[in-house]
Amino acid sequence: MNSNQDHANIIVVSDLVKKFKDLVAVDHISFEVKKGEIFAFLGPNGAGKSTTIEMLTTLLQPSSGNMTLNGSDPTRNKDAVRKSFGIVFQDPSVDEDMTAFENMQFHAILYKVPKDVSDHRIKELLEFVELWDRRSDLVKTFSGGMKRRLEVARGLLHHPKILFLDEPTLGLDPQTRNHIWSYVKDISKKENMTVFFTTHYMEEAEKIAERIAIIDRGKIVAIGTVKELKDQTKTDSLEDAFLNLTGRKIRDEEASGMDHLRTMRRMWTRRH
Amino acid sequence: MSTIYILWLRQVKKYFRSRSRIIGSLGQPLLFLLAFGFGLGSVFQRAGEGNYIQFLGPGIIMMSVLFTAVFSGVDLIWDRQFGFLKETMVAPVSRLEIMLGKTLGGATVAGLQGTIVFVLTLFVGFRPENLLLLPVAAVFVFLIALLFTSLGIAIASTLHDMQGFQLIMNFLVMPIFFLSGALFPLQGLPRFMEVITRIDPLTYGIDGLRGALINGSEFGITTDLLVISILTAILLGIGSYLFERIEA
Ligand SMILES: Nc1ncnc2c1ncn2[C@@H]1O[C@H](COP(=O)(O)OP(=O)(O)OP(=O)(O)O)[C@@H](O)[C@H]1O
Ligand SMILES: [Mg+2]
């Protein structure tokens, strides 16, 4: 690979592997994401989407393989990598007992954004996701969609070069989904920001992503534009291409500890 | 520095915002004070040990410090998957700062809880003997708070879900409380109990607090302070080490 290409690719992954005991969650995957590109990971439950994101974002140590993010290695140069991305996790990570504004403020302090800059940026972003009027309300009074919008705004606060979105629209109504995508696409254009998102929704991947990697059981089974994927499988919709590549069998893997925790949390929050 | 401060501030703010939880958490100490204090008071008196409420007060204060501290440490299990903590773990700040902010926040909250229970004991008849020693009492409360928040964080760093939680309650927190001399004097115990109580870190916290509040220390305040300081330093170290190694 020549250095010109290196420059254009903000994420480079080669032969990445993550094993949890016997389970190979991510199995020798390689791909690149270009600067400013909107890139999607499309795959069934347990495919390894979140695990890949966790390795790229310094949360998990890979078993083997190489990664470069904005020119730095997430396993070695953690701080440089951490400064370069924003993230919306699959599971909510806003502080519900704090106000929307406080959540943003905390983020600004963690990322050492100077106060005069951050106050302006927080206002701009909260207006952008239409939460400025609710800035002084505790997040626990927000709907699921409002919380998600807040997380998107927070992820953008420090002008990241890459925005990771792990199933950002799961469980949201179509209006909110459209909203969120229009903000993200907008900012991506305006700030030449790369977007890496995961989804189960075909139409979302088809509509939003410039390139898609289909991942199944830890392996990338196909990668390319929607057209390339359709051509490759000789199908005429992304859904057919997806089913053609991943098979029709439902992934009835065992409930993991994580799923158990999610269930407990749902019961817990319902009672309060 | 600002990271530690902001994490500390967040926890203290949350504590003051959850008034219903503060009130709810006073039920247990009150129950213990009433049931033991008044239930066993006359037996204690007849055995020549003096006023049981005076004796019990420091034990119950430390009980609430212990519970609040361990819980705010173990809270990490939730926080790390569904809370603000996940967001701090990908921020460009060191793990040590996060751990210290979280520990100091939890310890402050546990200390505040201890202070409220102290006020509660005054209502059921507890009277400190020397008000000048209240700052010493505060030091003991805060050190015990710090010690057990670190312990909670150390445990939470090694657990992945809440399944181990019941185990911690039954086999660690409850024994630490019941075997600490919170409820009974430390002299004249059977040999094995004498050994167990002296292994329990809470014993020294309660003994020190008794020294400061009712002039009734068994080991002497200096010994208590020394033992707890060393243990706190060790647990803070272990907590930081384990926290450093957390993945996701
Ligand atoms: N910490 C862990 N320990 C053990 N196994 C894990 C861990 N994290 C993930 N796994 C397993 O790795 C596999 C991939 O999980 P991952 O969360 O990456 O999938 P995903 O594609 O994000 O799925 P979903 O769409 O359900 O979020 C799953 O089988 C999961 O159970
Ligand atoms: Mg996932």
PDB file of N, CA and C in Angstrom, chain A residues 123-193:
ATOM      1  N   LYS A 123     -24.133  24.937  22.974  1.00  0.00           N
ATOM      2  CA  LYS A 123     -25.370  25.595  22.556  1.00  0.00           C
ATOM      3  C   LYS A 123     -25.679  25.231  21.099  1.00  0.00           C
ATOM      4  N   GLU A 124     -24.644  25.342  20.277  1.00  0.00           N
ATOM      5  CA  GLU A 124     -24.816  25.049  18.853  1.00  0.00           C
ATOM      6  C   GLU A 124     -25.337  23.616  18.645  1.00  0.00           C
ATOM      7  N   LEU A 125     -24.730  22.661  19.355  1.00  0.00           N
ATOM      8  CA  LEU A 125     -25.101  21.255  19.162  1.00  0.00           C
ATOM      9  C   LEU A 125     -26.475  20.939  19.755  1.00  0.00           C
ATOM     10  N   LEU A 126     -26.764  21.480  20.927  1.00  0.00           N
ATOM     11  CA  LEU A 126     -28.073  21.199  21.532  1.00  0.00           C
ATOM     12  C   LEU A 126     -29.189  21.819  20.689  1.00  0.00           C
ATOM     13  N   GLU A 127     -28.906  22.955  20.084  1.00  0.00           N
ATOM     14  CA  GLU A 127     -29.898  23.537  19.170  1.00  0.00           C
ATOM     15  C   GLU A 127     -30.059  22.652  17.943  1.00  0.00           C
ATOM     16  N   PHE A 128     -28.917  22.174  17.477  1.00  0.00           N
ATOM     17  CA  PHE A 128     -28.877  21.326  16.293  1.00  0.00           C
ATOM     18  C   PHE A 128     -29.731  20.067  16.471  1.00  0.00           C
ATOM     19  N   VAL A 129     -29.662  19.443  17.642  1.00  0.00           N
ATOM     20  CA  VAL A 129     -30.472  18.240  17.867  1.00  0.00           C
ATOM     21  C   VAL A 129     -31.794  18.570  18.581  1.00  0.00           C
ATOM     22  N   GLU A 130     -32.112  19.841  18.598  1.00  0.00           N
ATOM     23  CA  GLU A 130     -33.388  20.334  19.127  1.00  0.00           C
ATOM     24  C   GLU A 130     -33.619  19.950  20.584  1.00  0.00           C
ATOM     25  N   LEU A 131     -32.603  20.144  21.386  1.00  0.00           N
ATOM     26  CA  LEU A 131     -32.745  19.885  22.824  1.00  0.00           C
ATOM     27  C   LEU A 131     -32.378  21.098  23.661  1.00  0.00           C
ATOM     28  N   TRP A 132     -32.105  22.216  23.024  1.00  0.00           N
ATOM     29  CA  TRP A 132     -31.654  23.390  23.769  1.00  0.00           C
ATOM     30  C   TRP A 132     -32.703  23.831  24.801  1.00  0.00           C
ATOM     31  N   ASP A 133     -33.969  23.754  24.429  1.00  0.00           N
ATOM     32  CA  ASP A 133     -35.032  24.164  25.364  1.00  0.00           C
ATOM     33  C   ASP A 133     -35.126  23.244  26.574  1.00  0.00           C
ATOM     34  N   ARG A 134     -34.620  22.034  26.406  1.00  0.00           N
ATOM     35  CA  ARG A 134     -34.718  21.070  27.509  1.00  0.00           C
ATOM     36  C   ARG A 134     -33.385  20.894  28.232  1.00  0.00           C
ATOM     37  N   ARG A 135     -32.465  21.807  28.002  1.00  0.00           N
ATOM     38  CA  ARG A 135     -31.100  21.626  28.510  1.00  0.00           C
ATOM     39  C   ARG A 135     -31.017  21.497  30.025  1.00  0.00           C
ATOM     40  N   SER A 136     -31.958  22.124  30.746  1.00  0.00           N
ATOM     41  CA  SER A 136     -31.885  22.094  32.217  1.00  0.00           C
ATOM     42  C   SER A 136     -32.718  20.976  32.831  1.00  0.00           C
ATOM     43  N   ASP A 137     -33.276  20.114  31.991  1.00  0.00           N
ATOM     44  CA  ASP A 137     -34.057  18.999  32.535  1.00  0.00           C
ATOM     45  C   ASP A 137     -33.179  17.780  32.749  1.00  0.00           C
ATOM     46  N   LEU A 138     -33.513  17.028  33.785  1.00  0.00           N
ATOM     47  CA  LEU A 138     -32.786  15.785  34.028  1.00  0.00           C
ATOM     48  C   LEU A 138     -33.032  14.824  32.870  1.00  0.00           C
ATOM     49  N   VAL A 139     -31.991  14.108  32.477  1.00  0.00           N
ATOM     50  CA  VAL A 139     -32.097  13.238  31.311  1.00  0.00           C
ATOM     51  C   VAL A 139     -33.110  12.111  31.533  1.00  0.00           C
ATOM     52  N   LYS A 140     -33.328  11.741  32.803  1.00  0.00           N
ATOM     53  CA  LYS A 140     -34.276  10.640  33.023  1.00  0.00           C
ATOM     54  C   LYS A 140     -35.704  11.020  32.625  1.00  0.00           C
ATOM     55  N   THR A 141     -35.962  12.298  32.426  1.00  0.00           N
ATOM     56  CA  THR A 141     -37.295  12.695  31.963  1.00  0.00           C
ATOM     57  C   THR A 141     -37.390  12.679  30.435  1.00  0.00           C
ATOM     58  N   PHE A 142     -36.306  12.318  29.755  1.00  0.00           N
ATOM     59  CA  PHE A 142     -36.291  12.319  28.288  1.00  0.00           C
ATOM     60  C   PHE A 142     -36.840  11.015  27.713  1.00  0.00           C
ATOM     61  N   SER A 143     -37.367  11.091  26.502  1.00  0.00           N
ATOM     62  CA  SER A 143     -37.748   9.875  25.769  1.00  0.00           C
ATOM     63  C   SER A 143     -36.488   9.217  25.212  1.00  0.00           C
ATOM     64  N   GLY A 144     -36.647   7.969  24.752  1.00  0.00           N
ATOM     65  CA  GLY A 144     -35.508   7.256  24.179  1.00  0.00           C
ATOM     66  C   GLY A 144     -34.855   8.027  23.041  1.00  0.00           C
ATOM     67  N   GLY A 145     -35.676   8.625  22.195  1.00  0.00           N
ATOM     68  CA  GLY A 145     -35.153   9.365  21.055  1.00  0.00           C
ATOM     69  C   GLY A 145     -34.380  10.600  21.474  1.00  0.00           C
ATOM     70  N   MET A 146     -34.895  11.286  22.502  1.00  0.00           N
ATOM     71  CA  MET A 146     -34.200  12.484  22.986  1.00  0.00           C
ATOM     72  C   MET A 146     -32.844  12.121  23.590  1.00  0.00           C
ATOM     73  N   LYS A 147     -32.815  11.003  24.326  1.00  0.00           N
ATOM     74  CA  LYS A 147     -31.543  10.564  24.916  1.00  0.00           C
ATOM     75  C   LYS A 147     -30.527  10.263  23.824  1.00  0.00           C
ATOM     76  N   ARG A 148     -31.007   9.605  22.774  1.00  0.00           N
ATOM     77  CA  ARG A 148     -30.113   9.247  21.672  1.00  0.00           C
ATOM     78  C   ARG A 148     -29.573  10.500  21.010  1.00  0.00           C
ATOM     79  N   ARG A 149     -30.458  11.496  20.801  1.00  0.00           N
ATOM     80  CA  ARG A 149     -30.016  12.741  20.171  1.00  0.00           C
ATOM     81  C   ARG A 149     -28.967  13.430  21.045  1.00  0.00           C
ATOM     82  N   LEU A 150     -29.187  13.378  22.353  1.00  0.00           N
ATOM     83  CA  LEU A 150     -28.214  13.972  23.269  1.00  0.00           C
ATOM     84  C   LEU A 150     -26.863  13.263  23.146  1.00  0.00           C
ATOM     85  N   GLU A 151     -26.914  11.937  23.020  1.00  0.00           N
ATOM     86  CA  GLU A 151     -25.658  11.194  22.897  1.00  0.00           C
ATOM     87  C   GLU A 151     -24.935  11.546  21.607  1.00  0.00           C
ATOM     88  N   VAL A 152     -25.710  11.740  20.542  1.00  0.00           N
ATOM     89  CA  VAL A 152     -25.089  12.128  19.274  1.00  0.00           C
ATOM     90  C   VAL A 152     -24.430  13.501  19.431  1.00  0.00           C
ATOM     91  N   ALA A 153     -25.173  14.429  20.029  1.00  0.00           N
ATOM     92  CA  ALA A 153     -24.630  15.784  20.225  1.00  0.00           C
ATOM     93  C   ALA A 153     -23.363  15.727  21.064  1.00  0.00           C
ATOM     94  N   ARG A 154     -23.387  14.921  22.109  1.00  0.00           N
ATOM     95  CA  ARG A 154     -22.233  14.818  22.994  1.00  0.00           C
ATOM     96  C   ARG A 154     -21.022  14.234  22.257  1.00  0.00           C
ATOM     97  N   GLY A 155     -21.293  13.216  21.441  1.00  0.00           N
ATOM     98  CA  GLY A 155     -20.205  12.594  20.690  1.00  0.00           C
ATOM     99  C   GLY A 155     -19.531  13.564  19.736  1.00  0.00           C
ATOM    100  N   LEU A 156     -20.270  14.605  19.327  1.00  0.00           N
ATOM    101  CA  LEU A 156     -19.735  15.560  18.343  1.00  0.00           C
ATOM    102  C   LEU A 156     -19.027  16.744  18.981  1.00  0.00           C
ATOM    103  N   LEU A 157     -19.167  16.852  20.295  1.00  0.00           N
ATOM    104  CA  LEU A 157     -18.741  18.066  21.008  1.00  0.00           C
ATOM    105  C   LEU A 157     -17.293  18.472  20.765  1.00  0.00           C
ATOM    106  N   HIS A 158     -16.386  17.507  20.754  1.00  0.00           N
ATOM    107  CA  HIS A 158     -14.971  17.851  20.649  1.00  0.00           C
ATOM    108  C   HIS A 158     -14.456  17.787  19.216  1.00  0.00           C
ATOM    109  N   HIS A 159     -15.368  17.985  18.247  1.00  0.00           N
ATOM    110  CA  HIS A 159     -15.002  17.962  16.819  1.00  0.00           C
ATOM    111  C   HIS A 159     -14.220  16.713  16.454  1.00  0.00           C
ATOM    112  N   PRO A 160     -14.784  15.521  16.660  1.00  0.00           N
ATOM    113  CA  PRO A 160     -14.028  14.302  16.345  1.00  0.00           C
ATOM    114  C   PRO A 160     -13.835  14.160  14.832  1.00  0.00           C
ATOM    115  N   LYS A 161     -12.771  13.453  14.465  1.00  0.00           N
ATOM    116  CA  LYS A 161     -12.537  13.176  13.044  1.00  0.00           C
ATOM    117  C   LYS A 161     -13.364  11.984  12.595  1.00  0.00           C
ATOM    118  N   ILE A 162     -13.660  11.101  13.587  1.00  0.00           N
ATOM    119  CA  ILE A 162     -14.463   9.910  13.285  1.00  0.00           C
ATOM    120  C   ILE A 162     -15.586   9.830  14.302  1.00  0.00           C
ATOM    121  N   LEU A 163     -16.789   9.494  13.833  1.00  0.00           N
ATOM    122  CA  LEU A 163     -17.895   9.269  14.766  1.00  0.00           C
ATOM    123  C   LEU A 163     -18.331   7.804  14.654  1.00  0.00           C
ATOM    124  N   PHE A 164     -18.245   7.083  15.781  1.00  0.00           N
ATOM    125  CA  PHE A 164     -18.726   5.708  15.823  1.00  0.00           C
ATOM    126  C   PHE A 164     -20.160   5.703  16.344  1.00  0.00           C
ATOM    127  N   LEU A 165     -21.031   5.002  15.633  1.00  0.00           N
ATOM    128  CA  LEU A 165     -22.423   4.895  16.078  1.00  0.00           C
ATOM    129  C   LEU A 165     -22.788   3.412  16.094  1.00  0.00           C
ATOM    130  N   ASP A 166     -22.949   2.851  17.286  1.00  0.00           N
ATOM    131  CA  ASP A 166     -23.270   1.418  17.387  1.00  0.00           C
ATOM    132  C   ASP A 166     -24.772   1.248  17.544  1.00  0.00           C
ATOM    133  N   GLU A 167     -25.408   0.849  16.476  1.00  0.00           N
ATOM    134  CA  GLU A 167     -26.872   0.729  16.424  1.00  0.00           C
ATOM    135  C   GLU A 167     -27.557   1.953  17.023  1.00  0.00           C
ATOM    136  N   PRO A 168     -27.300   3.114  16.417  1.00  0.00           N
ATOM    137  CA  PRO A 168     -27.782   4.353  17.030  1.00  0.00           C
ATOM    138  C   PRO A 168     -29.299   4.504  16.980  1.00  0.00           C
ATOM    139  N   THR A 169     -29.949   3.796  16.102  1.00  0.00           N
ATOM    140  CA  THR A 169     -31.378   4.054  15.918  1.00  0.00           C
ATOM    141  C   THR A 169     -32.240   2.896  16.380  1.00  0.00           C
ATOM    142  N   LEU A 170     -31.633   1.938  17.078  1.00  0.00           N
ATOM    143  CA  LEU A 170     -32.392   0.774  17.533  1.00  0.00           C
ATOM    144  C   LEU A 170     -33.521   1.210  18.463  1.00  0.00           C
ATOM    145  N   GLY A 171     -34.730   0.747  18.169  1.00  0.00           N
ATOM    146  CA  GLY A 171     -35.872   1.035  19.030  1.00  0.00           C
ATOM    147  C   GLY A 171     -36.443   2.433  18.892  1.00  0.00           C
ATOM    148  N   LEU A 172     -36.007   3.176  17.875  1.00  0.00           N
ATOM    149  CA  LEU A 172     -36.540   4.525  17.709  1.00  0.00           C
ATOM    150  C   LEU A 172     -37.568   4.560  16.573  1.00  0.00           C
ATOM    151  N   ASP A 173     -38.496   5.508  16.656  1.00  0.00           N
ATOM    152  CA  ASP A 173     -39.504   5.596  15.589  1.00  0.00           C
ATOM    153  C   ASP A 173     -38.878   6.189  14.329  1.00  0.00           C
ATOM    154  N   PRO A 174     -39.540   5.994  13.177  1.00  0.00           N
ATOM    155  CA  PRO A 174     -38.953   6.427  11.903  1.00  0.00           C
ATOM    156  C   PRO A 174     -38.638   7.926  11.857  1.00  0.00           C
ATOM    157  N   GLN A 175     -39.492   8.740  12.475  1.00  0.00           N
ATOM    158  CA  GLN A 175     -39.228  10.184  12.462  1.00  0.00           C
ATOM    159  C   GLN A 175     -37.888  10.492  13.146  1.00  0.00           C
ATOM    160  N   THR A 176     -37.719   9.921  14.355  1.00  0.00           N
ATOM    161  CA  THR A 176     -36.485  10.180  15.096  1.00  0.00           C
ATOM    162  C   THR A 176     -35.281   9.638  14.341  1.00  0.00           C
ATOM    163  N   ARG A 177     -35.459   8.466  13.723  1.00  0.00           N
ATOM    164  CA  ARG A 177     -34.353   7.888  12.962  1.00  0.00           C
ATOM    165  C   ARG A 177     -33.924   8.813  11.836  1.00  0.00           C
ATOM    166  N   ASN A 178     -34.921   9.313  11.113  1.00  0.00           N
ATOM    167  CA  ASN A 178     -34.595  10.236  10.020  1.00  0.00           C
ATOM    168  C   ASN A 178     -33.888  11.474  10.527  1.00  0.00           C
ATOM    169  N   HIS A 179     -34.402  11.982  11.634  1.00  0.00           N
ATOM    170  CA  HIS A 179     -33.805  13.151  12.254  1.00  0.00           C
ATOM    171  C   HIS A 179     -32.334  12.939  12.538  1.00  0.00           C
ATOM    172  N   ILE A 180     -32.063  11.854  13.273  1.00  0.00           N
ATOM    173  CA  ILE A 180     -30.690  11.581  13.691  1.00  0.00           C
ATOM    174  C   ILE A 180     -29.783  11.467  12.470  1.00  0.00           C
ATOM    175  N   TRP A 181     -30.262  10.760  11.449  1.00  0.00           N
ATOM    176  CA  TRP A 181     -29.406  10.599  10.275  1.00  0.00           C
ATOM    177  C   TRP A 181     -29.194  11.909   9.547  1.00  0.00           C
ATOM    178  N   SER A 182     -30.199  12.762   9.547  1.00  0.00           N
ATOM    179  CA  SER A 182     -29.982  14.016   8.837  1.00  0.00           C
ATOM    180  C   SER A 182     -28.950  14.880   9.568  1.00  0.00           C
ATOM    181  N   TYR A 183     -28.968  14.890  10.927  1.00  0.00           N
ATOM    182  CA  TYR A 183     -27.908  15.624  11.644  1.00  0.00           C
ATOM    183  C   TYR A 183     -26.544  15.069  11.298  1.00  0.00           C
ATOM    184  N   VAL A 184     -26.463  13.735  11.405  1.00  0.00           N
ATOM    185  CA  VAL A 184     -25.145  13.116  11.261  1.00  0.00           C
ATOM    186  C   VAL A 184     -24.579  13.355   9.865  1.00  0.00           C
ATOM    187  N   LYS A 185     -25.443  13.195   8.848  1.00  0.00           N
ATOM    188  CA  LYS A 185     -24.963  13.399   7.474  1.00  0.00           C
ATOM    189  C   LYS A 185     -24.534  14.853   7.255  1.00  0.00           C
ATOM    190  N   ASP A 186     -25.338  15.728   7.829  1.00  0.00           N
ATOM    191  CA  ASP A 186     -25.052  17.152   7.751  1.00  0.00           C
ATOM    192  C   ASP A 186     -23.662  17.491   8.263  1.00  0.00           C
ATOM    193  N   ILE A 187     -23.422  17.065   9.504  1.00  0.00           N
ATOM    194  CA  ILE A 187     -22.143  17.374  10.158  1.00  0.00           C
ATOM    195  C   ILE A 187     -21.001  16.674   9.442  1.00  0.00           C
ATOM    196  N   SER A 188     -21.235  15.460   9.004  1.00  0.00           N
ATOM    197  CA  SER A 188     -20.197  14.727   8.305  1.00  0.00           C
ATOM    198  C   SER A 188     -19.722  15.504   7.079  1.00  0.00           C
ATOM    199  N   LYS A 189     -20.681  16.088   6.355  1.00  0.00           N
ATOM    200  CA  LYS A 189     -20.327  16.918   5.186  1.00  0.00           C
ATOM    201  C   LYS A 189     -19.593  18.166   5.609  1.00  0.00           C
ATOM    202  N   LYS A 190     -20.201  18.846   6.602  1.00  0.00           N
ATOM    203  CA  LYS A 190     -19.689  20.155   7.001  1.00  0.00           C
ATOM    204  C   LYS A 190     -18.275  20.067   7.567  1.00  0.00           C
ATOM    205  N   GLU A 191     -18.014  19.042   8.371  1.00  0.00           N
ATOM    206  CA  GLU A 191     -16.730  18.976   9.065  1.00  0.00           C
ATOM    207  C   GLU A 191     -15.833  17.873   8.491  1.00  0.00           C
ATOM    208  N   ASN A 192     -16.208  17.345   7.351  1.00  0.00           N
ATOM    209  CA  ASN A 192     -15.478  16.259   6.719  1.00  0.00           C
ATOM    210  C   ASN A 192     -15.182  15.139   7.721  1.00  0.00           C
ATOM    211  N   MET A 193     -16.240  14.766   8.457  1.00  0.00           N
ATOM    212  CA  MET A 193     -16.080  13.774   9.517  1.00  0.00           C
ATOM    213  C   MET A 193     -16.449  12.391   8.977  1.00  0.00           C
TER     214      MET A 193
END
